[in-house]
Amino acid sequence: DVKVTQSSRYLVKRTGEKVFLECVQDMDHENMFWYRQDPGLGLRLIYFSYDVKMKEKGDIPEGYSVSREKKERFSLILESASTNQTSMYLCASSPRDSLYSNQPQHFGDGTRLSIL
Amino acid sequence: AQSVTQLGSHVSVSEGALVLLRCNYSSSVPPYLFWYVQYPNQGLQLLLKYTSAATLVKGINGFEAEFKKSETSFHLTKPSAHMSDAAEYFCAVSDRSFQKLVFGTGTRLLVSP
């Protein structure tokens, strides 16, 4: 089975801190995604990556950046954390040929981030 | 642009009753449609997917969904609810590349004894 591992389940940080959320997948997937999940808003795409060192903005990229130096790892960075970034963050991955392999995205268990 | 609308942020049923969770989509191209389930403190797990084969799709845990193009709907059903079905359910739509999913706002299913 595909495993997507997020390094922390719970994280508490202070406003203004630089925060790193890490995600690792073990299935050699080309595509990786970061979402944030808020009550009543569902999942919203922050950034995604189709390949190493490649990234594209999603629907809500403001205040975030990403890094993909290795295929299996996709990091989300909060440059200067603010209280409105308190949320659940979900990482996902999928193969490039997901259309033909019929595999949609596989998700990690999430990181619940609190900014105080 | 693609979007999905889930009607009802909360749905309550009794154990053994029919489960019906509603999803309507908007897409300018033939869509791929998905239902995911999220149990407390977990990530999302795929329940089922529609990829333009059969319009009635069967998934895991006894769930199924029917793609109705004329109604732009993809409602999720289960004939008999079980306590273990209590979770949040998300409908999602993708274009034919599968690369990006657009999610609905979710429906929390509550099951009472």
PDB file of C-alpha atoms in Angstrom:
ATOM      1  CA  ASP A   1       0.000   0.000   0.000  1.00  0.00           C
ATOM      2  CA  VAL A   2       1.014   3.578  -0.621  1.00  0.00           C
ATOM      3  CA  LYS A   3       2.191   5.311   2.496  1.00  0.00           C
ATOM      4  CA  VAL A   4       2.232   9.064   2.856  1.00  0.00           C
ATOM      5  CA  THR A   5       3.855  10.095   6.124  1.00  0.00           C
ATOM      6  CA  GLN A   6       3.600  13.508   7.686  1.00  0.00           C
ATOM      7  CA  SER A   7       6.294  14.141  10.252  1.00  0.00           C
ATOM      8  CA  SER A   8       4.088  15.582  12.997  1.00  0.00           C
ATOM      9  CA  ARG A   9       0.502  14.895  14.010  1.00  0.00           C
ATOM     10  CA  TYR A  10       0.289  17.945  16.253  1.00  0.00           C
ATOM     11  CA  LEU A  11       2.406  21.070  16.228  1.00  0.00           C
ATOM     12  CA  VAL A  12       2.248  24.276  18.270  1.00  0.00           C
ATOM     13  CA  LYS A  13       4.186  27.347  17.143  1.00  0.00           C
ATOM     14  CA  ARG A  14       4.219  31.072  17.854  1.00  0.00           C
ATOM     15  CA  THR A  15       3.337  33.933  15.542  1.00  0.00           C
ATOM     16  CA  GLY A  16       6.245  35.096  13.447  1.00  0.00           C
ATOM     17  CA  GLU A  17       8.061  31.760  13.570  1.00  0.00           C
ATOM     18  CA  LYS A  18       9.165  29.998  10.401  1.00  0.00           C
ATOM     19  CA  VAL A  19       7.410  26.634  10.344  1.00  0.00           C
ATOM     20  CA  PHE A  20       8.270  23.547   8.318  1.00  0.00           C
ATOM     21  CA  LEU A  21       5.807  20.736   7.656  1.00  0.00           C
ATOM     22  CA  GLU A  22       7.339  17.625   6.140  1.00  0.00           C
ATOM     23  CA  CYS A  23       5.746  14.949   3.974  1.00  0.00           C
ATOM     24  CA  VAL A  24       7.326  11.756   2.630  1.00  0.00           C
ATOM     25  CA  GLN A  25       5.811   9.174   0.261  1.00  0.00           C
ATOM     26  CA  ASP A  26       7.228   5.737  -0.441  1.00  0.00           C
ATOM     27  CA  MET A  27       5.685   4.880  -3.833  1.00  0.00           C
ATOM     28  CA  ASP A  28       7.853   6.890  -6.203  1.00  0.00           C
ATOM     29  CA  HIS A  29       4.949   9.183  -7.087  1.00  0.00           C
ATOM     30  CA  GLU A  30       5.696  12.180  -9.274  1.00  0.00           C
ATOM     31  CA  ASN A  31       2.860  14.381  -7.987  1.00  0.00           C
ATOM     32  CA  MET A  32       2.614  15.734  -4.474  1.00  0.00           C
ATOM     33  CA  PHE A  33       0.111  18.149  -2.949  1.00  0.00           C
ATOM     34  CA  TRP A  34      -0.435  20.253   0.166  1.00  0.00           C
ATOM     35  CA  TYR A  35      -3.955  21.116   1.354  1.00  0.00           C
ATOM     36  CA  ARG A  36      -5.348  22.860   4.356  1.00  0.00           C
ATOM     37  CA  GLN A  37      -8.628  21.722   5.861  1.00  0.00           C
ATOM     38  CA  ASP A  38     -10.919  24.054   7.789  1.00  0.00           C
ATOM     39  CA  PRO A  39     -14.441  23.388   9.123  1.00  0.00           C
ATOM     40  CA  GLY A  40     -17.078  24.359   6.588  1.00  0.00           C
ATOM     41  CA  LEU A  41     -14.496  25.030   3.881  1.00  0.00           C
ATOM     42  CA  GLY A  42     -13.402  21.523   2.988  1.00  0.00           C
ATOM     43  CA  LEU A  43      -9.927  20.999   1.555  1.00  0.00           C
ATOM     44  CA  ARG A  44      -8.213  23.830  -0.266  1.00  0.00           C
ATOM     45  CA  LEU A  45      -5.101  23.336  -2.363  1.00  0.00           C
ATOM     46  CA  ILE A  46      -2.079  25.379  -1.269  1.00  0.00           C
ATOM     47  CA  TYR A  47       0.680  24.143  -3.591  1.00  0.00           C
ATOM     48  CA  PHE A  48       1.454  21.124  -5.702  1.00  0.00           C
ATOM     49  CA  SER A  49       4.470  19.699  -7.451  1.00  0.00           C
ATOM     50  CA  TYR A  50       4.721  17.590 -10.610  1.00  0.00           C
ATOM     51  CA  ASP A  51       8.396  16.794 -10.288  1.00  0.00           C
ATOM     52  CA  VAL A  52      11.533  17.473  -8.295  1.00  0.00           C
ATOM     53  CA  LYS A  53      12.220  21.197  -7.994  1.00  0.00           C
ATOM     54  CA  MET A  54       8.952  22.012  -9.738  1.00  0.00           C
ATOM     55  CA  LYS A  55       6.044  23.686  -7.970  1.00  0.00           C
ATOM     56  CA  GLU A  56       2.798  25.376  -8.854  1.00  0.00           C
ATOM     57  CA  LYS A  57       0.495  27.550  -6.816  1.00  0.00           C
ATOM     58  CA  GLY A  58      -2.849  26.206  -5.798  1.00  0.00           C
ATOM     59  CA  ASP A  59      -5.864  28.190  -4.718  1.00  0.00           C
ATOM     60  CA  ILE A  60      -4.503  29.704  -1.490  1.00  0.00           C
ATOM     61  CA  PRO A  61      -0.691  30.036  -1.717  1.00  0.00           C
ATOM     62  CA  GLU A  62      -0.357  33.352   0.137  1.00  0.00           C
ATOM     63  CA  GLY A  63       1.839  33.075   3.207  1.00  0.00           C
ATOM     64  CA  TYR A  64       3.224  29.683   2.184  1.00  0.00           C
ATOM     65  CA  SER A  65       6.088  28.309   0.153  1.00  0.00           C
ATOM     66  CA  VAL A  66       7.190  24.766  -0.693  1.00  0.00           C
ATOM     67  CA  SER A  67      10.333  22.830  -1.381  1.00  0.00           C
ATOM     68  CA  ARG A  68      10.845  19.612  -3.313  1.00  0.00           C
ATOM     69  CA  GLU A  69      14.512  18.701  -3.443  1.00  0.00           C
ATOM     70  CA  LYS A  70      13.911  14.951  -3.593  1.00  0.00           C
ATOM     71  CA  LYS A  71      11.145  13.035  -5.305  1.00  0.00           C
ATOM     72  CA  GLU A  72       9.822  11.442  -2.125  1.00  0.00           C
ATOM     73  CA  ARG A  73       9.746  14.573   0.046  1.00  0.00           C
ATOM     74  CA  PHE A  74       7.573  17.670  -0.191  1.00  0.00           C
ATOM     75  CA  SER A  75       7.894  20.378   2.448  1.00  0.00           C
ATOM     76  CA  LEU A  76       5.439  23.146   3.242  1.00  0.00           C
ATOM     77  CA  ILE A  77       6.924  26.297   4.741  1.00  0.00           C
ATOM     78  CA  LEU A  78       5.122  29.021   6.630  1.00  0.00           C
ATOM     79  CA  GLU A  79       7.503  31.944   6.229  1.00  0.00           C
ATOM     80  CA  SER A  80       6.150  33.928   9.190  1.00  0.00           C
ATOM     81  CA  ALA A  81       3.374  32.065  10.948  1.00  0.00           C
ATOM     82  CA  SER A  82       0.167  33.895  11.765  1.00  0.00           C
ATOM     83  CA  THR A  83      -2.849  32.864  13.836  1.00  0.00           C
ATOM     84  CA  ASN A  84      -5.026  32.562  10.722  1.00  0.00           C
ATOM     85  CA  GLN A  85      -2.797  29.716   9.600  1.00  0.00           C
ATOM     86  CA  THR A  86      -4.005  27.556  12.468  1.00  0.00           C
ATOM     87  CA  SER A  87      -5.483  24.589  10.629  1.00  0.00           C
ATOM     88  CA  MET A  88      -5.213  20.930   9.672  1.00  0.00           C
ATOM     89  CA  TYR A  89      -2.681  20.389   6.881  1.00  0.00           C
ATOM     90  CA  LEU A  90      -2.907  17.361   4.622  1.00  0.00           C
ATOM     91  CA  CYS A  91      -0.308  16.063   2.212  1.00  0.00           C
ATOM     92  CA  ALA A  92      -1.159  13.807  -0.743  1.00  0.00           C
ATOM     93  CA  SER A  93       0.633  12.076  -3.608  1.00  0.00           C
ATOM     94  CA  SER A  94      -0.295  10.460  -6.915  1.00  0.00           C
ATOM     95  CA  PRO A  95       1.551   8.951  -9.885  1.00  0.00           C
ATOM     96  CA  ARG A  96       2.035  10.998 -13.064  1.00  0.00           C
ATOM     97  CA  ASP A  97       0.082   8.410 -15.048  1.00  0.00           C
ATOM     98  CA  SER A  98      -2.811   8.425 -12.628  1.00  0.00           C
ATOM     99  CA  LEU A  99      -5.209   8.759 -15.558  1.00  0.00           C
ATOM    100  CA  TYR A 100      -4.112   5.383 -16.884  1.00  0.00           C
ATOM    101  CA  SER A 101      -3.322   3.666 -13.611  1.00  0.00           C
ATOM    102  CA  ASN A 102      -6.628   4.792 -12.135  1.00  0.00           C
ATOM    103  CA  GLN A 103      -5.054   5.955  -8.909  1.00  0.00           C
ATOM    104  CA  PRO A 104      -6.288   9.193  -7.461  1.00  0.00           C
ATOM    105  CA  GLN A 105      -4.492  10.916  -4.643  1.00  0.00           C
ATOM    106  CA  HIS A 106      -3.350   9.123  -1.502  1.00  0.00           C
ATOM    107  CA  PHE A 107      -3.386  11.143   1.716  1.00  0.00           C
ATOM    108  CA  GLY A 108      -1.336  11.329   4.876  1.00  0.00           C
ATOM    109  CA  ASP A 109      -2.973  11.494   8.318  1.00  0.00           C
ATOM    110  CA  GLY A 110      -2.552  15.239   8.594  1.00  0.00           C
ATOM    111  CA  THR A 111      -0.758  17.725  10.835  1.00  0.00           C
ATOM    112  CA  ARG A 112      -2.882  19.796  13.175  1.00  0.00           C
ATOM    113  CA  LEU A 113      -1.019  23.080  13.479  1.00  0.00           C
ATOM    114  CA  SER A 114      -1.802  25.684  16.126  1.00  0.00           C
ATOM    115  CA  ILE A 115      -0.273  29.147  15.930  1.00  0.00           C
ATOM    116  CA  LEU A 116      -0.377  31.029  19.242  1.00  0.00           C
TER     117      LEU A 116
ATOM    118  CA  ALA B   1     -13.453  25.857 -13.613  1.00  0.00           C
ATOM    119  CA  GLN B   2     -14.632  22.771 -11.837  1.00  0.00           C
ATOM    120  CA  SER B   3     -16.515  22.715  -8.553  1.00  0.00           C
ATOM    121  CA  VAL B   4     -18.643  20.494  -6.364  1.00  0.00           C
ATOM    122  CA  THR B   5     -21.452  21.349  -3.983  1.00  0.00           C
ATOM    123  CA  GLN B   6     -22.346  19.122  -1.082  1.00  0.00           C
ATOM    124  CA  LEU B   7     -25.814  19.776   0.265  1.00  0.00           C
ATOM    125  CA  GLY B   8     -25.993  19.540   4.028  1.00  0.00           C
ATOM    126  CA  SER B   9     -23.010  19.985   6.299  1.00  0.00           C
ATOM    127  CA  HIS B  10     -24.505  17.409   8.696  1.00  0.00           C
ATOM    128  CA  VAL B  11     -26.705  14.392   8.027  1.00  0.00           C
ATOM    129  CA  SER B  12     -28.157  12.294  10.857  1.00  0.00           C
ATOM    130  CA  VAL B  13     -29.492   8.776  10.413  1.00  0.00           C
ATOM    131  CA  SER B  14     -30.405   5.882  12.659  1.00  0.00           C
ATOM    132  CA  GLU B  15     -28.460   2.656  12.542  1.00  0.00           C
ATOM    133  CA  GLY B  16     -29.943   0.469   9.802  1.00  0.00           C
ATOM    134  CA  ALA B  17     -31.439   3.396   7.881  1.00  0.00           C
ATOM    135  CA  LEU B  18     -30.597   4.467   4.355  1.00  0.00           C
ATOM    136  CA  VAL B  19     -27.661   6.826   3.958  1.00  0.00           C
ATOM    137  CA  LEU B  20     -27.897   9.483   1.237  1.00  0.00           C
ATOM    138  CA  LEU B  21     -25.186  12.133   0.879  1.00  0.00           C
ATOM    139  CA  ARG B  22     -25.659  14.614  -1.939  1.00  0.00           C
ATOM    140  CA  CYS B  23     -23.075  15.959  -4.352  1.00  0.00           C
ATOM    141  CA  ASN B  24     -23.603  18.119  -7.427  1.00  0.00           C
ATOM    142  CA  TYR B  25     -20.753  19.029  -9.728  1.00  0.00           C
ATOM    143  CA  SER B  26     -19.954  21.693 -12.260  1.00  0.00           C
ATOM    144  CA  SER B  27     -17.491  20.963 -15.023  1.00  0.00           C
ATOM    145  CA  SER B  28     -16.951  22.174 -18.576  1.00  0.00           C
ATOM    146  CA  VAL B  29     -15.348  18.857 -19.511  1.00  0.00           C
ATOM    147  CA  PRO B  30     -16.421  15.290 -18.745  1.00  0.00           C
ATOM    148  CA  PRO B  31     -15.507  14.901 -15.098  1.00  0.00           C
ATOM    149  CA  TYR B  32     -13.930  12.280 -12.956  1.00  0.00           C
ATOM    150  CA  LEU B  33     -15.712  12.148  -9.597  1.00  0.00           C
ATOM    151  CA  PHE B  34     -14.680  10.785  -6.236  1.00  0.00           C
ATOM    152  CA  TRP B  35     -15.959  10.217  -2.741  1.00  0.00           C
ATOM    153  CA  TYR B  36     -13.503  10.212   0.135  1.00  0.00           C
ATOM    154  CA  VAL B  37     -14.149   9.442   3.811  1.00  0.00           C
ATOM    155  CA  GLN B  38     -12.298  10.914   6.781  1.00  0.00           C
ATOM    156  CA  TYR B  39     -12.485   9.232  10.177  1.00  0.00           C
ATOM    157  CA  PRO B  40     -11.567  11.302  13.247  1.00  0.00           C
ATOM    158  CA  ASN B  41      -7.894  12.267  13.403  1.00  0.00           C
ATOM    159  CA  GLN B  42      -7.100  10.533  10.128  1.00  0.00           C
ATOM    160  CA  GLY B  43      -6.406  11.479   6.553  1.00  0.00           C
ATOM    161  CA  LEU B  44      -8.778  10.909   3.645  1.00  0.00           C
ATOM    162  CA  GLN B  45      -9.491   7.435   2.326  1.00  0.00           C
ATOM    163  CA  LEU B  46     -10.923   6.783  -1.119  1.00  0.00           C
ATOM    164  CA  LEU B  47     -14.420   5.246  -1.039  1.00  0.00           C
ATOM    165  CA  LEU B  48     -15.124   5.081  -4.763  1.00  0.00           C
ATOM    166  CA  LYS B  49     -14.495   6.814  -8.069  1.00  0.00           C
ATOM    167  CA  TYR B  50     -16.287   7.426 -11.359  1.00  0.00           C
ATOM    168  CA  THR B  51     -14.081   7.447 -14.434  1.00  0.00           C
ATOM    169  CA  SER B  52     -16.640   7.263 -17.269  1.00  0.00           C
ATOM    170  CA  ALA B  53     -17.145   3.517 -17.247  1.00  0.00           C
ATOM    171  CA  ALA B  54     -20.306   2.287 -15.501  1.00  0.00           C
ATOM    172  CA  THR B  55     -22.516   5.064 -14.143  1.00  0.00           C
ATOM    173  CA  LEU B  56     -23.269   3.083 -10.979  1.00  0.00           C
ATOM    174  CA  VAL B  57     -20.084   2.753  -9.017  1.00  0.00           C
ATOM    175  CA  LYS B  58     -19.616   0.416  -6.077  1.00  0.00           C
ATOM    176  CA  GLY B  59     -17.072   1.239  -3.420  1.00  0.00           C
ATOM    177  CA  ILE B  60     -15.801  -0.064  -0.146  1.00  0.00           C
ATOM    178  CA  ASN B  61     -17.855  -0.666   3.011  1.00  0.00           C
ATOM    179  CA  GLY B  62     -21.108  -1.133   1.072  1.00  0.00           C
ATOM    180  CA  PHE B  63     -21.242   2.386  -0.391  1.00  0.00           C
ATOM    181  CA  GLU B  64     -22.204   3.157  -3.964  1.00  0.00           C
ATOM    182  CA  ALA B  65     -22.793   6.257  -6.075  1.00  0.00           C
ATOM    183  CA  GLU B  66     -24.558   6.927  -9.335  1.00  0.00           C
ATOM    184  CA  PHE B  67     -23.345   9.395 -11.936  1.00  0.00           C
ATOM    185  CA  LYS B  68     -26.282  11.286 -13.461  1.00  0.00           C
ATOM    186  CA  LYS B  69     -25.163  13.627 -16.200  1.00  0.00           C
ATOM    187  CA  SER B  70     -28.619  15.137 -16.714  1.00  0.00           C
ATOM    188  CA  GLU B  71     -28.734  16.156 -13.053  1.00  0.00           C
ATOM    189  CA  THR B  72     -24.981  16.846 -12.713  1.00  0.00           C
ATOM    190  CA  SER B  73     -25.088  14.720  -9.585  1.00  0.00           C
ATOM    191  CA  PHE B  74     -23.021  12.006  -7.937  1.00  0.00           C
ATOM    192  CA  HIS B  75     -24.868  11.155  -4.742  1.00  0.00           C
ATOM    193  CA  LEU B  76     -23.459   8.615  -2.293  1.00  0.00           C
ATOM    194  CA  THR B  77     -25.739   5.936  -0.817  1.00  0.00           C
ATOM    195  CA  LYS B  78     -25.627   2.982   1.505  1.00  0.00           C
ATOM    196  CA  PRO B  79     -28.713   0.831   2.131  1.00  0.00           C
ATOM    197  CA  SER B  80     -28.150   0.313   5.852  1.00  0.00           C
ATOM    198  CA  ALA B  81     -26.077   2.595   8.078  1.00  0.00           C
ATOM    199  CA  HIS B  82     -23.689   1.201  10.637  1.00  0.00           C
ATOM    200  CA  MET B  83     -22.288   3.005  13.655  1.00  0.00           C
ATOM    201  CA  SER B  84     -18.821   2.705  12.125  1.00  0.00           C
ATOM    202  CA  ASP B  85     -19.961   4.841   9.157  1.00  0.00           C
ATOM    203  CA  ALA B  86     -19.930   7.976  11.321  1.00  0.00           C
ATOM    204  CA  ALA B  87     -17.314  10.178   9.671  1.00  0.00           C
ATOM    205  CA  GLU B  88     -16.921  13.150   7.362  1.00  0.00           C
ATOM    206  CA  TYR B  89     -17.450  12.546   3.657  1.00  0.00           C
ATOM    207  CA  PHE B  90     -16.002  14.611   0.831  1.00  0.00           C
ATOM    208  CA  CYS B  91     -17.014  14.682  -2.805  1.00  0.00           C
ATOM    209  CA  ALA B  92     -14.329  15.738  -5.299  1.00  0.00           C
ATOM    210  CA  VAL B  93     -14.046  16.396  -9.025  1.00  0.00           C
ATOM    211  CA  SER B  94     -11.056  16.192 -11.321  1.00  0.00           C
ATOM    212  CA  ASP B  95     -10.373  16.861 -14.943  1.00  0.00           C
ATOM    213  CA  ARG B  96      -9.192  13.983 -17.108  1.00  0.00           C
ATOM    214  CA  SER B  97      -5.608  14.441 -16.068  1.00  0.00           C
ATOM    215  CA  PHE B  98      -6.317  13.362 -12.473  1.00  0.00           C
ATOM    216  CA  GLN B  99      -3.699  15.833 -11.466  1.00  0.00           C
ATOM    217  CA  LYS B 100      -5.795  18.129  -9.315  1.00  0.00           C
ATOM    218  CA  LEU B 101      -8.837  17.449  -7.198  1.00  0.00           C
ATOM    219  CA  VAL B 102     -11.396  20.085  -6.258  1.00  0.00           C
ATOM    220  CA  PHE B 103     -13.193  19.178  -3.049  1.00  0.00           C
ATOM    221  CA  GLY B 104     -16.595  19.996  -1.668  1.00  0.00           C
ATOM    222  CA  THR B 105     -17.021  21.390   1.825  1.00  0.00           C
ATOM    223  CA  GLY B 106     -17.811  18.002   3.328  1.00  0.00           C
ATOM    224  CA  THR B 107     -20.776  16.331   5.021  1.00  0.00           C
ATOM    225  CA  ARG B 108     -20.532  14.951   8.518  1.00  0.00           C
ATOM    226  CA  LEU B 109     -22.560  11.755   8.909  1.00  0.00           C
ATOM    227  CA  LEU B 110     -23.929  11.081  12.384  1.00  0.00           C
ATOM    228  CA  VAL B 111     -25.314   7.604  13.133  1.00  0.00           C
ATOM    229  CA  SER B 112     -27.473   7.058  16.190  1.00  0.00           C
ATOM    230  CA  PRO B 113     -28.309   3.696  17.773  1.00  0.00           C
TER     231      PRO B 113
END
